[in-house]
Short mmCIF file of C-alpha atoms in Angstrom, two decimals:
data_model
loop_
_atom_site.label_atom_id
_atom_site.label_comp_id
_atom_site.label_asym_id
_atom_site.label_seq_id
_atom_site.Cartn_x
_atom_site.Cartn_y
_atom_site.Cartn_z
CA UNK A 1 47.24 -100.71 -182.99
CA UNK A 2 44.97 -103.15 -184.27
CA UNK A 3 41.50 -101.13 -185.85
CA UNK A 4 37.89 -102.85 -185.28
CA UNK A 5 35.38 -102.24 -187.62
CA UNK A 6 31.70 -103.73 -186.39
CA UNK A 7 28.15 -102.96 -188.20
CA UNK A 8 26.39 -100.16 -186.19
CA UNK A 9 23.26 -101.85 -185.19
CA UNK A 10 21.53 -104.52 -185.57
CA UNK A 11 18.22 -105.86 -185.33
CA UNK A 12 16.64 -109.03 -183.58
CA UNK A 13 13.74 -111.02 -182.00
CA UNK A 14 13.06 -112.64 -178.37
CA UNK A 15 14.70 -116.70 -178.98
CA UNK A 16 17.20 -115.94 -181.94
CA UNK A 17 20.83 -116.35 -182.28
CA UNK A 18 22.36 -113.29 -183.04
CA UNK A 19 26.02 -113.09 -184.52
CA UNK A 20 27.58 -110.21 -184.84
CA UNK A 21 31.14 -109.66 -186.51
CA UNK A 22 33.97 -107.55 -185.81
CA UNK A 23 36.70 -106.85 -188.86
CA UNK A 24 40.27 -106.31 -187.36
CA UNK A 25 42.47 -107.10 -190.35
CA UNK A 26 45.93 -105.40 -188.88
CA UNK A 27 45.38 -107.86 -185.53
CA UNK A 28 49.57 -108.78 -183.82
CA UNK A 29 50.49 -111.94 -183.48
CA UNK A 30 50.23 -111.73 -179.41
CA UNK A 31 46.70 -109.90 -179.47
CA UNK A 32 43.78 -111.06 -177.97
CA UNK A 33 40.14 -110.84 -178.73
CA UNK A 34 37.85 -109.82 -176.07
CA UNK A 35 34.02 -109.02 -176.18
CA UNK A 36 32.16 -106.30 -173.91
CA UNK A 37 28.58 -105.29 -173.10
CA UNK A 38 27.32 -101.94 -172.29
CA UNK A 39 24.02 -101.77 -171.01
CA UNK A 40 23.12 -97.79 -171.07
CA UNK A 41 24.87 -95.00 -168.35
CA UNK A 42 26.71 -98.09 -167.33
CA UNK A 43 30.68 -99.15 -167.62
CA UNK A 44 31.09 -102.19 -170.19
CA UNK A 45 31.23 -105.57 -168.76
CA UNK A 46 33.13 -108.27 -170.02
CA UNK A 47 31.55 -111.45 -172.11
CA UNK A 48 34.54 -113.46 -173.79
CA UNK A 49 37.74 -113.78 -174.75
CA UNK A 50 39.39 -115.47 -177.78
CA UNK A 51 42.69 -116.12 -178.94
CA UNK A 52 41.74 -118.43 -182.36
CA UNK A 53 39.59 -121.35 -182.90
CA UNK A 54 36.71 -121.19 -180.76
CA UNK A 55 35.36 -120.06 -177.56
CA UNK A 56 32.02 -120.57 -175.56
CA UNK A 57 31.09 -119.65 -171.86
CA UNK A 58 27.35 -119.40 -170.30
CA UNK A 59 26.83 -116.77 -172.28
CA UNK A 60 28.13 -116.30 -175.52
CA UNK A 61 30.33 -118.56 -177.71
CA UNK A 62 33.56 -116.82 -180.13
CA UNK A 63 33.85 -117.66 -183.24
CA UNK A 64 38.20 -116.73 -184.73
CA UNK A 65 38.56 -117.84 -188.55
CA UNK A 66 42.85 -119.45 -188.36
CA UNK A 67 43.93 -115.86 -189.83
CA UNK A 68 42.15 -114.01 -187.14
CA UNK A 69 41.12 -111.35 -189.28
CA UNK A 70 37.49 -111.35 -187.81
CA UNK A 71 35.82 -112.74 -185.11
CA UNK A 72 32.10 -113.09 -184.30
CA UNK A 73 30.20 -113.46 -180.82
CA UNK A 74 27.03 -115.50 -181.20
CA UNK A 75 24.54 -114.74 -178.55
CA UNK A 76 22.23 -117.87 -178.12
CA UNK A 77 18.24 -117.31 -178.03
CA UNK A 78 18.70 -113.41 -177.19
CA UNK A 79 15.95 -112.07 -175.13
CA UNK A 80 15.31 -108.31 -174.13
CA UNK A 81 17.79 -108.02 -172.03
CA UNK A 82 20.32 -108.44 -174.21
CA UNK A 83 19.64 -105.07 -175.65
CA UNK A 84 22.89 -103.26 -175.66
CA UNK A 85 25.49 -102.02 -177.22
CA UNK A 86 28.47 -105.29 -177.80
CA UNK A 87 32.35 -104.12 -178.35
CA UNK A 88 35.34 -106.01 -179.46
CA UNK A 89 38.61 -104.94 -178.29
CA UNK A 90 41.92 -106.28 -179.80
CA UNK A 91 45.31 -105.14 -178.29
CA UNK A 92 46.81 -105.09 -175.27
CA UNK A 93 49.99 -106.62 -173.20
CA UNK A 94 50.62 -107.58 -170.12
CA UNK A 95 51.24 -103.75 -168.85
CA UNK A 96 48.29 -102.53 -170.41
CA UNK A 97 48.56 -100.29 -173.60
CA UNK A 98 46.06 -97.89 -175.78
CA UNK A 99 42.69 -99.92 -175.95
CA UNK A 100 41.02 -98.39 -177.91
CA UNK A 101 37.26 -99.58 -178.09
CA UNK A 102 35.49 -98.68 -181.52
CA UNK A 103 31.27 -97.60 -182.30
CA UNK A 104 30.34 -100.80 -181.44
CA UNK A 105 27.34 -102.60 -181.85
CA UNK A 106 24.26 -101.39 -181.06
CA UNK A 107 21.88 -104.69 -180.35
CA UNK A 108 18.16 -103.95 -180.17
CA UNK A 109 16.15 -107.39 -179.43
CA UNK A 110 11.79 -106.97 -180.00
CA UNK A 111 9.65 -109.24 -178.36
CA UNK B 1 29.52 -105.64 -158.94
CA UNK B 2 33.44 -105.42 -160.92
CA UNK B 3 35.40 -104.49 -157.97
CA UNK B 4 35.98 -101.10 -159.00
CA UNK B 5 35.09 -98.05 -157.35
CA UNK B 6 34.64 -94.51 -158.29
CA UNK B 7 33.47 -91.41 -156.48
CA UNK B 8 31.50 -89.29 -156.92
CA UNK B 9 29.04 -91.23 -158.52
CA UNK B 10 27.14 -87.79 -159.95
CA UNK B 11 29.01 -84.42 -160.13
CA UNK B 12 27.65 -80.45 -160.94
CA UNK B 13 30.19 -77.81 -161.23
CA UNK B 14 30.08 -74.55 -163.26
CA UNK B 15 32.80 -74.12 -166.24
CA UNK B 16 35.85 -73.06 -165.78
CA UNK B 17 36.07 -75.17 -162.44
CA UNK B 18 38.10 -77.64 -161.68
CA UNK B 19 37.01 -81.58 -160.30
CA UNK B 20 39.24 -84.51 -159.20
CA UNK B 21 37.56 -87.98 -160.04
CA UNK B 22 38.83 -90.77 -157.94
CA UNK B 23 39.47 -94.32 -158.82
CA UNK B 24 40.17 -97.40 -156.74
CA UNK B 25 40.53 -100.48 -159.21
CA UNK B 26 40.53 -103.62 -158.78
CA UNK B 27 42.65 -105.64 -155.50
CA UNK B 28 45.78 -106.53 -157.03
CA UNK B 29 45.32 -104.80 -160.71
CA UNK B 30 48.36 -102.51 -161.57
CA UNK B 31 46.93 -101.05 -164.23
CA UNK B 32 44.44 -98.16 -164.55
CA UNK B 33 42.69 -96.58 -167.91
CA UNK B 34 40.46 -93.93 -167.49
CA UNK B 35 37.82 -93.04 -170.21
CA UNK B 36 35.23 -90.31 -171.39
CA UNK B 37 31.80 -91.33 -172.97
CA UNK B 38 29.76 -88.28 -173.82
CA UNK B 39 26.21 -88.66 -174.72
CA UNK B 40 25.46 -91.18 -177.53
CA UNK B 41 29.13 -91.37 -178.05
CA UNK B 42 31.74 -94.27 -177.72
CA UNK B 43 34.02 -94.50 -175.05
CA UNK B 44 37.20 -92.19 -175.65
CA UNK B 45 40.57 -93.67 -173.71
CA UNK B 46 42.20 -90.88 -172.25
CA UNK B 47 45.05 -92.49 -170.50
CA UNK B 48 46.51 -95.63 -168.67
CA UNK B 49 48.56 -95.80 -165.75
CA UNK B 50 50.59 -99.07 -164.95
CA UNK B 51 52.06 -99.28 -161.26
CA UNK B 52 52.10 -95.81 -160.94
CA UNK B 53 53.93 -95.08 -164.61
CA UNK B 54 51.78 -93.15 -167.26
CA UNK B 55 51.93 -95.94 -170.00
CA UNK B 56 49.48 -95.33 -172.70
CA UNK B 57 47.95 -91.54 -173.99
CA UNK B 58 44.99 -91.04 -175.90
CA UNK B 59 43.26 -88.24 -176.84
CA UNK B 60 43.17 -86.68 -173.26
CA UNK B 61 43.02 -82.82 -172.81
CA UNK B 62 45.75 -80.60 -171.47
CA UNK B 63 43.21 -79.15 -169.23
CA UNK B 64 42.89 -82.87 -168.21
CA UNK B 65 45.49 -84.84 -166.28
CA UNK B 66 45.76 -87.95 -163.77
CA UNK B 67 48.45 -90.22 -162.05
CA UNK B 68 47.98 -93.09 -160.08
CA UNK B 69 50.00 -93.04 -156.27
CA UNK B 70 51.40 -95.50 -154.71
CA UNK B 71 48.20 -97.54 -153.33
CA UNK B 72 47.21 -97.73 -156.74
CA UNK B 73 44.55 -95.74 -156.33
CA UNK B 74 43.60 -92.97 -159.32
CA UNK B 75 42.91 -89.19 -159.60
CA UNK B 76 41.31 -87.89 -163.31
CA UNK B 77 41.45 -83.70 -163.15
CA UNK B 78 39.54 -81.61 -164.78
CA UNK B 79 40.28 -78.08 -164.92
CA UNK B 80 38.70 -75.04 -166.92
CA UNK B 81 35.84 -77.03 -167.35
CA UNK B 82 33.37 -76.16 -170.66
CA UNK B 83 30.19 -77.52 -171.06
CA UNK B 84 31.51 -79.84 -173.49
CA UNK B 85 32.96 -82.02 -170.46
CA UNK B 86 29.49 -83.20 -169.48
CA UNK B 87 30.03 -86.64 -169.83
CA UNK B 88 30.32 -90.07 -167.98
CA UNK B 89 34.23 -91.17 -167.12
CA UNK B 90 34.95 -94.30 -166.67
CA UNK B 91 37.73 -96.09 -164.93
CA UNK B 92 39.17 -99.62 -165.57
CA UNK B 93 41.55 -101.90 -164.17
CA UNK B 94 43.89 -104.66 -165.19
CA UNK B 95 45.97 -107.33 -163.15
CA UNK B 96 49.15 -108.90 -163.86
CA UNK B 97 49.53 -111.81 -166.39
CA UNK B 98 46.35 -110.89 -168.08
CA UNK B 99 46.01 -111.35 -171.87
CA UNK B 100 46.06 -107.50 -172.03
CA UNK B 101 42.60 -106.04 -172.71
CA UNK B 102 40.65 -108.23 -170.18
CA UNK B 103 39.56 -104.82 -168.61
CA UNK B 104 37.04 -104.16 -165.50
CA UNK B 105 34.96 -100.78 -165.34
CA UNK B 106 33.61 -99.20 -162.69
CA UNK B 107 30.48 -97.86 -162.67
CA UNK B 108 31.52 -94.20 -163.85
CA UNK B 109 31.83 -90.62 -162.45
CA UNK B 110 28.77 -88.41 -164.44
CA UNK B 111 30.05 -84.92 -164.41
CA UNK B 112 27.52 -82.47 -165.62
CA UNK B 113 29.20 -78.51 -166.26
CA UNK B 114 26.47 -75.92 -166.15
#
């Protein structure tokens, strides 16, 4: 099972980019790379997705380096609401498996 | 709103009772994970259910156990509960073909043991 390792918490400001990394060094071959976002007393929600190269969607864009070591979600021009606490989640098949989420990140954005 | 249900939203019980949690995931997801996320604390798998087969153990209690029926629905027990139970559970579901940890949680059971 692929291990994440992600800084605890991080701070930023209303209109910056934030990027936050997640180490998974002992990632499979057929593993995926997803992002989630837990706002408090409420289930994580799902941002992105990644396999290598790079990713964006409406909301986020993933950053995978070719040996997939490490991935980063940038969060464009964060605003208040983005306060939370961001996950990355390797593993998986198509029948499921132990995901196991790590401490995540906690995100705090000031005005 | 993920598609995922679970009842009771809010639950008091004294310890040493015992509470079923109920999940309905997703229409068309096979697969069900069930989680615990205690106060200021990460979320803790406790165990995954694909079509009905136990598939994946964490770090679940043996006063805890669960088991997904035929309508894919999903029971979570708790027995001889301790105070030390208090905490949201979460349930998740998967579909078929998925990349494997593209993952959809309810909004969570809180079970508070007094």
């Amino acid at each position: 099972l692929a291990k994440t390792t992600q800084p605890i918490s991080m701070d930023s400001y209303e209109g910056q980019e934030v990027n936050i990394t997640c180490s998974h060094n002992n990632i499979a071959t057929n593993d995926y790379i997803t992002w989630y976002q837990q706002f408090p007393s409420q289930g994580p929600r799902f941002i992105i997705q990644g396999y290598k190269t790079k990713v964006t969607n409406e909301v986020a864009s993933l950053f995978i380096p070719a040996d997939r070591k490490s991935s980063t979600l940038s969060l464009p021009r964060v605003s208040l609401s983005d306060t939370a606490v961001y996950y990355c989640l390797v593993g998986g098949d198509n029948q499921g498996g132990k995901l196991i989420f790590g401490q995540g990140t906690e995100l705090s954005v000031k005005p | 709103d993920s598609g995922v249900t679970q009842t009771p939203k809010h639950l008091i019980t004294a310890t040493g009772q015992r509470v079923t949690l109920r999940c309905s995931p997703r229409s068309g997801d096979l697969s069900v994970y069930w989680y615990q996320q205690s106060l200021d604390q990460g979320l803790q798998f406790l165990i995954q259910y694909y079509n009905g087969e136990e598939r994946a153990k964490g770090n679940i209690l043996e006063r805890f156990s669960a088991q997904q029926f035929p309508d894919l629905h999903s029971e979570l027990n708790l027995s001889s509960l301790e105070l030390g139970d208090s905490a949201l559970y979460f349930c998740a579901s998967g579909g078929l073909g998925w990349s494997g940890n593209t993952i959809y949680f309810g909004e969570g059971s809180w079970l508070t043991v007094v």
